[in-house]
mmCIF file of C-alpha atoms in Angstrom:
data_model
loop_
_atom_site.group_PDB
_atom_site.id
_atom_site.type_symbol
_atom_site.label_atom_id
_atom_site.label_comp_id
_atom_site.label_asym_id
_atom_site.label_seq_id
_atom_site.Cartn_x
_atom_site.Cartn_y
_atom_site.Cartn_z
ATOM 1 C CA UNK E 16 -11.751 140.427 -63.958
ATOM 2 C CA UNK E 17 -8.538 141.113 -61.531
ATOM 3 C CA UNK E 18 -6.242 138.487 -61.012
ATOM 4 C CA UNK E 19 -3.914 139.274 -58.356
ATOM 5 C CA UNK E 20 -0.435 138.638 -58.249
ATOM 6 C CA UNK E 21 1.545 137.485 -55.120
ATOM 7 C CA UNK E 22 4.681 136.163 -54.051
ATOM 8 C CA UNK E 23 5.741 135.427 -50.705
ATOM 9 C CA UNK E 24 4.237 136.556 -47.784
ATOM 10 C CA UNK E 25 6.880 137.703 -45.520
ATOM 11 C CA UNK E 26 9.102 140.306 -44.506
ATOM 12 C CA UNK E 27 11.994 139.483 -46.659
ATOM 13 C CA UNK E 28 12.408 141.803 -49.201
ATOM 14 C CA UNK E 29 14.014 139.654 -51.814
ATOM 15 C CA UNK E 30 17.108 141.941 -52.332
ATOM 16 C CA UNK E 31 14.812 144.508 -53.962
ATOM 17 C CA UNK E 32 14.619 148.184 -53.393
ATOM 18 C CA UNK E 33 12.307 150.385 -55.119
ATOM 19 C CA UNK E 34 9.556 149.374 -54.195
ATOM 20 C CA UNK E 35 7.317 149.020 -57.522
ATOM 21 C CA UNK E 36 9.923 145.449 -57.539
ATOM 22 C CA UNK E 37 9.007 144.437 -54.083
ATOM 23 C CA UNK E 38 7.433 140.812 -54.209
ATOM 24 C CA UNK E 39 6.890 140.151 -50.500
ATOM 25 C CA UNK E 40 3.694 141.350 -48.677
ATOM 26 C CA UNK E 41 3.857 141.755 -45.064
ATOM 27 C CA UNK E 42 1.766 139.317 -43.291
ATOM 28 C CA UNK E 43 -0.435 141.988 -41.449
ATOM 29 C CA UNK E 44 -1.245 143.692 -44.832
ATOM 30 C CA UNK E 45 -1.896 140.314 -46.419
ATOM 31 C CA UNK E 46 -4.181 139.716 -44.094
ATOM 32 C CA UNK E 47 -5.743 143.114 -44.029
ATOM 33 C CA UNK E 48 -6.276 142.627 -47.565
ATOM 34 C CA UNK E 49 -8.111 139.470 -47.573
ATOM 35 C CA UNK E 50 -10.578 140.613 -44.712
ATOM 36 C CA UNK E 51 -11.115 143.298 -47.270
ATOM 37 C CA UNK E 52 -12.061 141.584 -49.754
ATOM 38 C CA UNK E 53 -14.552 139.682 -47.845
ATOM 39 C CA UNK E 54 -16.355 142.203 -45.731
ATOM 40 C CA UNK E 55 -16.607 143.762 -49.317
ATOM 41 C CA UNK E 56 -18.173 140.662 -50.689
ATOM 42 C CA UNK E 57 -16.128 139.432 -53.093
ATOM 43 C CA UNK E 58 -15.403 135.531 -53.186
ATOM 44 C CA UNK E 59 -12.255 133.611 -55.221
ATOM 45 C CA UNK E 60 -12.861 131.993 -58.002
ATOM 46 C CA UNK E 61 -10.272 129.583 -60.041
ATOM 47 C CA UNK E 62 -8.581 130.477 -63.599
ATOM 48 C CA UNK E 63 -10.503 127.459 -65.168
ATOM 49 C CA UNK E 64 -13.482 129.380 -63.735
ATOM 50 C CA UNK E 65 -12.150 133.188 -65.099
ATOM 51 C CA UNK E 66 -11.977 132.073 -68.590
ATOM 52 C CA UNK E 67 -15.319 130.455 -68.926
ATOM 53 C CA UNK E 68 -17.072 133.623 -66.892
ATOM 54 C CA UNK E 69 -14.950 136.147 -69.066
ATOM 55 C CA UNK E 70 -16.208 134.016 -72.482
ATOM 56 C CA UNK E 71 -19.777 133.544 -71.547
ATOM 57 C CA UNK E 72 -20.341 137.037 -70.017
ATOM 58 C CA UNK E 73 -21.098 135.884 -66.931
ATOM 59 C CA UNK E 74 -21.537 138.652 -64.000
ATOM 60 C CA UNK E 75 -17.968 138.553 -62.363
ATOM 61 C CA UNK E 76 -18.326 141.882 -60.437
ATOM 62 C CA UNK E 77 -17.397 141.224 -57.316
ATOM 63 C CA UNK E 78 -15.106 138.125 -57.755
ATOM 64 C CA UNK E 79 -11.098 137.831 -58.279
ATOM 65 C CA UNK E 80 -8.337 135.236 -58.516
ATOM 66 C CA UNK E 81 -5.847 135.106 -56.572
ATOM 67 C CA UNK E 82 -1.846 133.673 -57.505
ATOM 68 C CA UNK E 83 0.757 132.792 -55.905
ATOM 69 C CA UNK E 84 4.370 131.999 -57.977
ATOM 70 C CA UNK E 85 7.499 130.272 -57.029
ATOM 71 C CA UNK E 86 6.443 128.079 -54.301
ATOM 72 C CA UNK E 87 7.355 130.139 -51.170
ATOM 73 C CA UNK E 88 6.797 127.863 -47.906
ATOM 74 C CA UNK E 89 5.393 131.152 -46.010
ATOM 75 C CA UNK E 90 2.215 130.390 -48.265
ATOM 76 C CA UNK E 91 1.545 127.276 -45.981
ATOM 77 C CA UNK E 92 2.263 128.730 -42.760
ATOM 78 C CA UNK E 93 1.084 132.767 -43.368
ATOM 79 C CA UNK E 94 -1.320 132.694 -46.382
ATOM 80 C CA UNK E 95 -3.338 129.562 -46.114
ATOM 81 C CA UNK E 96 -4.774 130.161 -42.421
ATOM 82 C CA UNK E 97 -6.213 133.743 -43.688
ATOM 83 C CA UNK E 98 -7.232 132.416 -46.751
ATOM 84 C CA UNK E 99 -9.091 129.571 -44.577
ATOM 85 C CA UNK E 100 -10.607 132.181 -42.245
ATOM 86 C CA UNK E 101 -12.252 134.644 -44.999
ATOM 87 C CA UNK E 102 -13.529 131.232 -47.527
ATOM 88 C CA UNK E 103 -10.948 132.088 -50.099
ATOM 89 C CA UNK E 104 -8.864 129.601 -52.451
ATOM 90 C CA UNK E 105 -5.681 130.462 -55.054
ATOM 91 C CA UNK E 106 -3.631 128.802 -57.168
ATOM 92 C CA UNK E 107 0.114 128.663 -56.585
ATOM 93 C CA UNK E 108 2.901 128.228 -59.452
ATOM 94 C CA UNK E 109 5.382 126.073 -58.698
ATOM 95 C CA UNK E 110 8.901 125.907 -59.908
ATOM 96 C CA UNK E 111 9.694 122.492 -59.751
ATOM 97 C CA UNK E 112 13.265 122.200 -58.903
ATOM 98 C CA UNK E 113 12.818 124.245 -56.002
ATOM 99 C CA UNK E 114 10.166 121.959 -54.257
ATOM 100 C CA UNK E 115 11.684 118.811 -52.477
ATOM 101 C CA UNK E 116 10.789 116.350 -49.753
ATOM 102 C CA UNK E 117 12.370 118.799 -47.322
ATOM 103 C CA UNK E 118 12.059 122.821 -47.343
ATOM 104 C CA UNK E 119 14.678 123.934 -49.441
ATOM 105 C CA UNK E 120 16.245 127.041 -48.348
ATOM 106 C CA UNK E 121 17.388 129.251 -51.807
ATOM 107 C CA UNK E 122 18.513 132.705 -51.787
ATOM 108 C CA UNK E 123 17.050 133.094 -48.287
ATOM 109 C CA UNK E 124 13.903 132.174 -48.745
ATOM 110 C CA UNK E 125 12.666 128.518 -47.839
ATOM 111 C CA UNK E 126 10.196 126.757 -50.308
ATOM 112 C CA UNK E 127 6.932 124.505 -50.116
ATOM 113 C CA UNK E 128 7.563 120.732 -49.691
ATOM 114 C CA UNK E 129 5.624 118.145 -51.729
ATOM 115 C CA UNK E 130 3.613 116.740 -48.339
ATOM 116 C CA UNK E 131 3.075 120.411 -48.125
ATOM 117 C CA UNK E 132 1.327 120.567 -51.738
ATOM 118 C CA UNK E 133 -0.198 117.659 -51.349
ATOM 119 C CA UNK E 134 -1.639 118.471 -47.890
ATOM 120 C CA UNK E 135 -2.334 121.985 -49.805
ATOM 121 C CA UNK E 136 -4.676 120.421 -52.671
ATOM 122 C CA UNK E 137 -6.884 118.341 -49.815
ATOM 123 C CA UNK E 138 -7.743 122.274 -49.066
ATOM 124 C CA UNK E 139 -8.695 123.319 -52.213
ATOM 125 C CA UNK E 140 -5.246 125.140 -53.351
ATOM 126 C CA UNK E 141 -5.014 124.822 -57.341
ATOM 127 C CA UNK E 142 -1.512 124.121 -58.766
ATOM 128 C CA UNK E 143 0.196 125.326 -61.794
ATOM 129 C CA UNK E 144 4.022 125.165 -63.473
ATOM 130 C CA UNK E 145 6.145 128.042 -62.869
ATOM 131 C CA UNK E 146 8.727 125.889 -65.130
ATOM 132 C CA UNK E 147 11.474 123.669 -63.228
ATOM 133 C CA UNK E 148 14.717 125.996 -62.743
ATOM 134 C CA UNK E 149 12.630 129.187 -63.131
ATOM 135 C CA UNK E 150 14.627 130.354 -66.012
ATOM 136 C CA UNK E 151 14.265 133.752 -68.270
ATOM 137 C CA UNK E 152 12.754 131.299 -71.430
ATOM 138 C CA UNK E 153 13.446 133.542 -74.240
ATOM 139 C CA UNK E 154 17.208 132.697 -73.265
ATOM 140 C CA UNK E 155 16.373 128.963 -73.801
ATOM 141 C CA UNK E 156 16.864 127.140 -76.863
ATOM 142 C CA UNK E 157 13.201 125.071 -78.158
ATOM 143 C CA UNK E 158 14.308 121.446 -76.207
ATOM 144 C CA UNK E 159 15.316 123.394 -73.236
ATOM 145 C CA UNK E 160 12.082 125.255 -73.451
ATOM 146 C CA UNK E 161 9.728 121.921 -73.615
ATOM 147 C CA UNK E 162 11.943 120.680 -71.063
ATOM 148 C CA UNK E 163 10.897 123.510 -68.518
ATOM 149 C CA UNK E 164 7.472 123.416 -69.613
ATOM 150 C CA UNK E 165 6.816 119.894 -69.787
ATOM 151 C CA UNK E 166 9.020 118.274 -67.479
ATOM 152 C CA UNK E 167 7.527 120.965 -64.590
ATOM 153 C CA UNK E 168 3.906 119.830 -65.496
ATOM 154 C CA UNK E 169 4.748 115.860 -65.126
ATOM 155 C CA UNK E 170 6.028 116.493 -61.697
ATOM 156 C CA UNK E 171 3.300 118.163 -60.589
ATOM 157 C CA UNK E 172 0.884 115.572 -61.760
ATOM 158 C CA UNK E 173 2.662 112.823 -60.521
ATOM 159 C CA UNK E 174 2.892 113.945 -56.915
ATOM 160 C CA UNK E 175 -1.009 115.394 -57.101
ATOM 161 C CA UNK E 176 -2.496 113.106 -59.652
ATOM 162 C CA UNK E 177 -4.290 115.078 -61.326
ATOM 163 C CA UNK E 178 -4.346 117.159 -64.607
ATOM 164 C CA UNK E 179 -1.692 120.229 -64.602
ATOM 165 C CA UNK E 180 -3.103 122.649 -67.487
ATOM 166 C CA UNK E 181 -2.467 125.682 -66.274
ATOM 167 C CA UNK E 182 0.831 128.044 -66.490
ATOM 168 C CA UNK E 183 2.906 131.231 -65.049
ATOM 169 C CA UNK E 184 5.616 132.704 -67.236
ATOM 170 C CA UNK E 185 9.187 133.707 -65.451
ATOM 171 C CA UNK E 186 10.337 136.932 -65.350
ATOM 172 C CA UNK E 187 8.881 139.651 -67.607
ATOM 173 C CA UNK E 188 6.636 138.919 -70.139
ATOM 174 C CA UNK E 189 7.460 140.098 -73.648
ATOM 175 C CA UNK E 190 4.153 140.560 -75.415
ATOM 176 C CA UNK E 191 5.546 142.758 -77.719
ATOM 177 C CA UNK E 192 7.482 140.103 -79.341
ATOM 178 C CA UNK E 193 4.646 138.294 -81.042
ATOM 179 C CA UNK E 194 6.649 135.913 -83.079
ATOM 180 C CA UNK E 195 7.903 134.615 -79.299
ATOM 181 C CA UNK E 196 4.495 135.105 -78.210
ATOM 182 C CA UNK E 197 2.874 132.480 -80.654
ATOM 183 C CA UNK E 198 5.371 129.894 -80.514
ATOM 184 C CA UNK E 199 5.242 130.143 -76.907
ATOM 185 C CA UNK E 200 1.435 129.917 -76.783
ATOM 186 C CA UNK E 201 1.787 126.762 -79.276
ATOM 187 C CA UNK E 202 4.470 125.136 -77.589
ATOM 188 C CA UNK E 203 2.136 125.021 -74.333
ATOM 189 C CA UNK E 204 -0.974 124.055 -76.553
ATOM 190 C CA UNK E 205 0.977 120.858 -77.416
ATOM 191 C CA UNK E 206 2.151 119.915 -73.955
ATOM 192 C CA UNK E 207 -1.687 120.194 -72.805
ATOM 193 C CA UNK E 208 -1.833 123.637 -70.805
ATOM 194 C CA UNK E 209 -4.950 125.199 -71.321
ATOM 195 C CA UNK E 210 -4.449 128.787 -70.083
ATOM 196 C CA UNK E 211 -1.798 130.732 -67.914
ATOM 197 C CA UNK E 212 -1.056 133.990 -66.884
ATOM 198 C CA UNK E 213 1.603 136.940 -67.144
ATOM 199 C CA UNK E 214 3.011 139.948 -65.625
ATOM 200 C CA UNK E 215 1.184 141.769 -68.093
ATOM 201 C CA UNK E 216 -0.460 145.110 -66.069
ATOM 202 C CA UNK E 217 -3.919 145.265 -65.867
ATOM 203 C CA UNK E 218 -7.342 143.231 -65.296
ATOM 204 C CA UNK E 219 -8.293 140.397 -67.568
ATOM 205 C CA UNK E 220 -11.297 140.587 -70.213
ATOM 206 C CA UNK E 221 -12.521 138.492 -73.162
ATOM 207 C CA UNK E 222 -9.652 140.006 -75.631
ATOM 208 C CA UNK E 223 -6.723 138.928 -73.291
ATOM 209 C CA UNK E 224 -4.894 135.485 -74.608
ATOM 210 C CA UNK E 225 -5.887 132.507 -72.557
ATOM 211 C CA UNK E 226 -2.230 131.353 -71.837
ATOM 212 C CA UNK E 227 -1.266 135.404 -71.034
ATOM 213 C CA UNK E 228 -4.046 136.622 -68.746
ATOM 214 C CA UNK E 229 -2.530 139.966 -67.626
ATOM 215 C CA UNK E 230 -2.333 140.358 -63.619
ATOM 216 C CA UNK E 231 -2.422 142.691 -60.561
ATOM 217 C CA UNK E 232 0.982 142.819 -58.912
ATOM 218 C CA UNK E 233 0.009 143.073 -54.784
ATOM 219 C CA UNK E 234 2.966 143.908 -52.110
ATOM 220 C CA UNK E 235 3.072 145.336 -48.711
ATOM 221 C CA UNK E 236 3.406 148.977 -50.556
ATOM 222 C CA UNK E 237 -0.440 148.252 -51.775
ATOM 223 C CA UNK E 238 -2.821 150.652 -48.987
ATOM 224 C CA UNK E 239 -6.421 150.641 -48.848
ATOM 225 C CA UNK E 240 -7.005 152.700 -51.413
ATOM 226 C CA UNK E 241 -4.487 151.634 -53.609
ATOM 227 C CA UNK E 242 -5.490 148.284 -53.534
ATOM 228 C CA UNK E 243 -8.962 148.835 -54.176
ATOM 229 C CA UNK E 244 -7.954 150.852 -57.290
ATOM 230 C CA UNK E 245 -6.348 147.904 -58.702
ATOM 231 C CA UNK E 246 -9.746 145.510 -58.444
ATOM 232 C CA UNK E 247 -11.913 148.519 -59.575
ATOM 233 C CA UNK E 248 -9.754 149.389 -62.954
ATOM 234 C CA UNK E 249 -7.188 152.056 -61.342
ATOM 235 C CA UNK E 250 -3.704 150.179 -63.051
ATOM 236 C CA UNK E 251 -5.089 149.453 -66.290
ATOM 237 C CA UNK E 252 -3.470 152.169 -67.567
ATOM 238 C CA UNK E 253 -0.385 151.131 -66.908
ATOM 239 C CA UNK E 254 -0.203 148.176 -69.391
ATOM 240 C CA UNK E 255 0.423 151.098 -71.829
ATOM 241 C CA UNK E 256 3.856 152.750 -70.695
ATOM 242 C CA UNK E 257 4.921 149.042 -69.842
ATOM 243 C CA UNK E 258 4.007 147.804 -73.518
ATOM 244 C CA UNK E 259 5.519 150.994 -74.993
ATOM 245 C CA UNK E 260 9.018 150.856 -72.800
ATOM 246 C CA UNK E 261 9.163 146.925 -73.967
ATOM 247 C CA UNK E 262 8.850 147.555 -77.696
ATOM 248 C CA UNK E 263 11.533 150.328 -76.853
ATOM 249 C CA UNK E 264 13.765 147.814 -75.676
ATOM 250 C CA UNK E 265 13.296 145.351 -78.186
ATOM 251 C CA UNK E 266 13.801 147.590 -80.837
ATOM 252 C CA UNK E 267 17.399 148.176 -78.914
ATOM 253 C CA UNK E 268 18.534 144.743 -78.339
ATOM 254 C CA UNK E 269 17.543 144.103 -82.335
ATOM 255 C CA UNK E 270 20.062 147.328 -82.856
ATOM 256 C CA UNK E 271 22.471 146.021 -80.583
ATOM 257 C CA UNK E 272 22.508 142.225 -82.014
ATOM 258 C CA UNK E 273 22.540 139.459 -80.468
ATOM 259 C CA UNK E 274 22.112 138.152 -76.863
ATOM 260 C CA UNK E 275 20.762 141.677 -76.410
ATOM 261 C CA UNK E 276 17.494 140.200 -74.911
ATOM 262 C CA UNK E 277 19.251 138.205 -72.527
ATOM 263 C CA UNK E 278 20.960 141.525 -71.277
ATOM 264 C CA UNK E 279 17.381 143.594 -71.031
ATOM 265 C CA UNK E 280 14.392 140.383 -70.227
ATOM 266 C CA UNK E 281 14.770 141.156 -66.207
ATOM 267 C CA UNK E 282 14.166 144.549 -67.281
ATOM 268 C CA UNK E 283 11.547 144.881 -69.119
#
């Protein structure tokens, strides 16, 4: 099942420059992508709606999830009216701190507003925590950590009123750290998040952890044909070299003492 992974749709390119880091698609191939997808027949289905296909076996040929993280105001006024237009929905992750009752303008990009994300649920858009400060969490000490997670979630509930149960990690993912992994997975368990998702490569299946649900990074680099090799399997590979150069790395930064994982998580 492919979940895809976007940021902001725009031409701002974040600072970035190979392009594997890119995490702006242009609006034109945003666009292109979506009418894609639906002249190919696939609809949008949300997370809640992934796990419970994935666990029963249900048929999901033919369907995918789309994700948005940070909170990027171009969502609103690029994403949303092609989404509208081809019948799709997604769910965006929010990082608190950077949505406020006026578009915040951060590191030159300007962010949802809550009347946006409210005005965004009446349409169907799903919501999720992308923590408050968007911090690199294994840096975080445990109150810090439930801070982030929880205090994030609340927010979101209060302005929506509704549940918030589901999650995006910051940064890299370390899955090869399983002792993090667990605590992390526990830590959300107990604030009431019922699944998330990761920057694990690769298409999600019945043996990938509910709160971890590896995804399909999309940017303006992704053609036709490489975009269609994503949904049909073509980057699953990949998960391999990425899990292999993370245990590399942690096996460095335990060498190198500590703080070493501060030094390598925007790496890795």
């Amino acid at each position: 099942m492919p979940i895809l992974m976007y940021h902001s749709i725009s031409d701002n390119l974040f600072g970035m420059s190979h392009p594997y880091f890119h995490i702006n698609t242009l609006p034109e191939v945003f666009s292109a992508q979506m009418r894609w997808l639906r002249n190919s027949g696939f609809r949008t289905i949300g997370l809640p709606e992934v796990l419970t296909g994935l666990q029963t076996g249900a048929d999901l040929s033919k369907t995918v999830a789309i994700t948005f993280d940070d909170g990027y105001r171009d969502f609103y006024t690029d994403a949303l009216p092609v989404l509208k237009q081809c019948g799709f929905t997604a769910t965006l992750f929010l990082a608190t701190d950077r949505i406020r009752n006026t578009p915040a303008r951060i590191e030159g990009a300007d962010y949802l507003t809550w009347s946006d994300v409210r005005e965004l649920h009446a349409e169907g858009i799903y919501f999720g925590s992308h923590t408050v400060t968007h911090p690199d969490l294994r840096s975080l000490g445990p109150d810090q950590l439930e801070y982030e997670l929880g205090r994030s979630k609340e927010i979101i509930e209060d302005s929506l009123g509704i549940a918030i149960e589901s999650f995006s990690h910051t940064f890299g993912f370390p899955e090869e750290d399983q002792d993090y992994a667990r605590y992390l997975a526990d830590v959300l368990c107990n604030l009431g998040y019922d699944h998330g998702v990761s920057t694990i490569l690769g298409r999600a299946s019945r043996k990938s952890d509910r709160f971890f649900l590896p995804r399909l990074p999309v940017n303006s680099f992704d053609d036709h044909w490489l975009f269609r090799a994503k949904l049909q399997g073509g980057y699953d590979w990949l998960h391999w070299p990425q899990l292999l150069k993370k245990m590399v790395l942690h096996n460095s930064s335990i060498l190198q003492g500590p703080g070493a994982n501060e030094r390598t998580a925007r790496t890795s």
